[in-house]
Amino acid sequence: MLLKKSFAFAFFLAIAGLQCSAPKHPAAPVAATPSPSGDSIPGRIKMSDLEGKPLSMADFNGKPLFLNFWATWCGPCVSEMASIEKISQQYAGKINFLALSNESPAQIRTYLKKNNFTFQFAKLDVSYLDVFVVALPTTLLIDARGNVVEEIEGFRNWSSAGSLKKLDALLEK
């Protein structure tokens, strides 16, 4: 009986580890051009604001976009939020910041009531897998033309020197 429980617990931890990742090496840049058919990651994103009004990637055109996929139950996701807040203030007016979770708007609002974040949060209306997100947190750096410049999986201190270089490079694209 104890062996069965140990196996079940180990299996649960393995599945949870696939969904919520610790720091990893940054993924190689992903070349993706949005297409009307929705084949690219940005083209597949369906989302709405926390009041249920549909949002579109076109709402963020004209400026680079920092797009973070996260969840309230994901420890690394929650841990990196303070550094995202810091850089969202530092790059205010230059880069749009958006955090997407597929949890209910009520759950996201409850989380936001406990924290004082100024950047935008929205509900992902499709599954993470529908937009090719296999680990949380995952952040996409998207240039002003809607091209994914880089995909970064796992926790990151976004106010570190290396992260700031990535954001400065995004502004130059």
Coordinates of C-alpha atoms in Angstrom, one line a residue:
M1 CA 0.0 0.0 0.0
L2 CA 2.8 2.4 0.9
L3 CA 4.5 1.6 -2.4
K4 CA 1.4 2.5 -4.3
K5 CA 1.0 5.8 -2.5
S6 CA 4.7 6.6 -3.0
F7 CA 4.4 5.9 -6.7
A8 CA 1.3 8.0 -7.0
F9 CA 3.0 10.9 -5.2
A10 CA 6.1 10.6 -7.4
F11 CA 3.8 10.6 -10.5
F12 CA 2.0 13.7 -9.3
L13 CA 5.3 15.5 -8.7
A14 CA 6.5 14.6 -12.2
I15 CA 3.3 15.9 -13.9
A16 CA 3.4 19.1 -11.8
G17 CA 7.0 19.6 -12.7
L18 CA 6.1 19.5 -16.4
Q19 CA 3.6 22.3 -15.9
C20 CA 5.5 24.6 -13.6
S21 CA 9.2 25.0 -14.4
A22 CA 12.1 26.2 -12.5
P23 CA 14.8 28.2 -14.2
K24 CA 16.1 26.7 -17.5
H25 CA 18.4 27.9 -20.1
P26 CA 16.7 30.5 -22.4
A27 CA 15.1 28.9 -25.4
A28 CA 16.5 29.8 -28.7
P29 CA 14.8 32.7 -30.5
V30 CA 11.6 31.6 -32.3
A31 CA 11.0 33.1 -35.7
A32 CA 7.3 33.4 -36.1
T33 CA 5.3 35.8 -38.2
P34 CA 1.6 36.2 -37.4
S35 CA -0.6 34.9 -40.1
P36 CA -4.4 35.3 -40.6
S37 CA -4.7 31.5 -40.4
G38 CA -3.5 31.6 -36.8
D39 CA -0.6 29.2 -37.3
S40 CA 1.8 31.3 -35.2
I41 CA 1.7 31.6 -31.5
P42 CA 0.3 35.1 -31.5
G43 CA -2.3 34.1 -34.1
R44 CA -3.6 31.3 -31.9
I45 CA -4.1 33.4 -28.8
K46 CA -7.7 34.0 -27.8
M47 CA -8.1 36.1 -24.7
S48 CA -10.4 38.5 -22.9
D49 CA -10.1 41.1 -20.2
L50 CA -11.1 40.3 -16.7
E51 CA -14.6 41.7 -17.4
G52 CA -15.1 39.3 -20.3
K53 CA -14.5 41.7 -23.2
P54 CA -12.5 40.1 -26.0
L55 CA -9.0 41.2 -26.5
S56 CA -6.8 40.7 -29.6
M57 CA -3.1 40.7 -30.3
A58 CA -3.9 43.7 -32.6
D59 CA -4.8 45.7 -29.4
F60 CA -1.0 45.7 -28.7
N61 CA 0.3 46.5 -32.1
G62 CA 2.8 49.4 -32.6
K63 CA 4.9 48.6 -29.4
P64 CA 6.8 45.5 -28.4
L65 CA 4.9 43.2 -26.1
F66 CA 6.1 41.3 -23.1
L67 CA 3.6 38.4 -22.9
N68 CA 3.8 36.2 -19.8
F69 CA 1.9 33.0 -19.4
W70 CA 1.4 32.2 -15.7
A71 CA -1.0 30.7 -13.1
T72 CA -1.8 31.5 -9.5
W73 CA -0.9 28.0 -8.4
C74 CA 2.5 28.1 -10.0
G75 CA 5.2 29.1 -7.5
P76 CA 7.8 30.2 -10.0
C77 CA 5.2 32.3 -11.8
V78 CA 4.1 34.1 -8.7
S79 CA 7.8 34.6 -7.7
E80 CA 8.7 36.4 -10.9
M81 CA 5.7 38.8 -10.8
A82 CA 7.5 41.4 -8.6
S83 CA 10.4 41.7 -11.1
I84 CA 7.9 41.9 -14.0
E85 CA 6.1 44.8 -12.1
K86 CA 9.5 46.5 -11.7
I87 CA 10.4 46.4 -15.4
S88 CA 6.8 47.2 -16.5
Q89 CA 7.3 50.5 -14.7
Q90 CA 10.8 51.0 -16.0
Y91 CA 9.7 50.4 -19.6
A92 CA 6.3 52.1 -19.3
G93 CA 5.2 53.7 -22.6
K94 CA 7.9 51.7 -24.5
I95 CA 6.8 48.1 -24.1
N96 CA 3.3 46.7 -23.4
F97 CA 3.1 44.1 -20.6
L98 CA 0.5 41.4 -20.4
A99 CA 0.1 38.4 -18.1
L100 CA -2.2 35.7 -19.4
S101 CA -3.7 32.9 -17.2
N102 CA -6.4 30.4 -18.2
E103 CA -7.9 30.5 -14.8
S104 CA -11.2 32.2 -14.1
P105 CA -11.3 36.0 -14.1
A106 CA -12.5 35.8 -10.4
Q107 CA -9.4 33.8 -9.5
I108 CA -7.1 36.3 -11.2
R109 CA -8.9 39.2 -9.6
T110 CA -8.5 37.6 -6.2
Y111 CA -4.8 37.3 -6.8
L112 CA -4.6 40.9 -8.0
K113 CA -6.4 42.2 -4.9
K114 CA -3.6 40.7 -2.7
N115 CA -0.9 42.3 -4.9
N116 CA -0.4 45.8 -6.3
F117 CA 0.5 45.2 -9.9
T118 CA 0.0 48.0 -12.5
F119 CA 0.5 46.0 -15.7
Q120 CA -2.3 44.3 -17.5
F121 CA -3.7 40.9 -16.7
A122 CA -6.2 39.0 -18.9
K123 CA -7.8 35.6 -19.2
L124 CA -6.4 33.1 -21.8
D125 CA -9.6 31.7 -23.4
V126 CA -7.8 28.6 -24.8
S127 CA -5.5 26.0 -23.2
Y128 CA -1.8 26.7 -22.7
L129 CA -1.2 23.8 -25.1
D130 CA -3.3 25.6 -27.8
V131 CA -0.7 28.3 -27.9
F132 CA 2.3 25.9 -27.6
V133 CA 3.0 26.7 -23.9
V134 CA 4.2 23.5 -22.2
A135 CA 5.8 25.0 -19.1
L136 CA 4.9 27.8 -16.7
P137 CA 5.9 30.5 -16.6
T138 CA 6.6 31.1 -20.2
T139 CA 7.3 34.6 -21.6
L140 CA 7.2 35.7 -25.2
L141 CA 9.1 38.8 -26.3
I142 CA 7.2 40.1 -29.3
D143 CA 8.4 43.0 -31.5
A144 CA 6.2 45.9 -32.6
R145 CA 5.3 44.1 -35.8
G146 CA 4.0 41.1 -34.0
N147 CA 6.9 38.7 -34.5
V148 CA 8.0 36.5 -31.7
V149 CA 11.6 37.4 -31.0
E150 CA 12.2 35.1 -28.1
E151 CA 10.5 32.5 -26.0
I152 CA 11.7 32.0 -22.4
E153 CA 10.5 29.1 -20.3
G154 CA 10.8 29.0 -16.5
F155 CA 11.4 31.6 -13.8
R156 CA 13.5 34.6 -14.5
N157 CA 14.5 37.6 -12.5
W158 CA 13.3 40.2 -15.1
S159 CA 15.1 43.1 -13.4
S160 CA 18.5 41.4 -13.8
A161 CA 21.2 42.8 -16.1
G162 CA 20.8 40.0 -18.6
S163 CA 17.0 40.4 -18.7
L164 CA 17.3 44.1 -19.2
K165 CA 19.6 43.5 -22.2
K166 CA 16.9 41.4 -23.7
L167 CA 14.3 44.1 -23.3
D168 CA 16.6 46.8 -24.7
A169 CA 17.3 44.5 -27.7
L170 CA 13.5 44.1 -28.1
L171 CA 13.1 47.9 -28.3
E172 CA 15.7 48.0 -31.1
K173 CA 13.9 45.5 -33.3

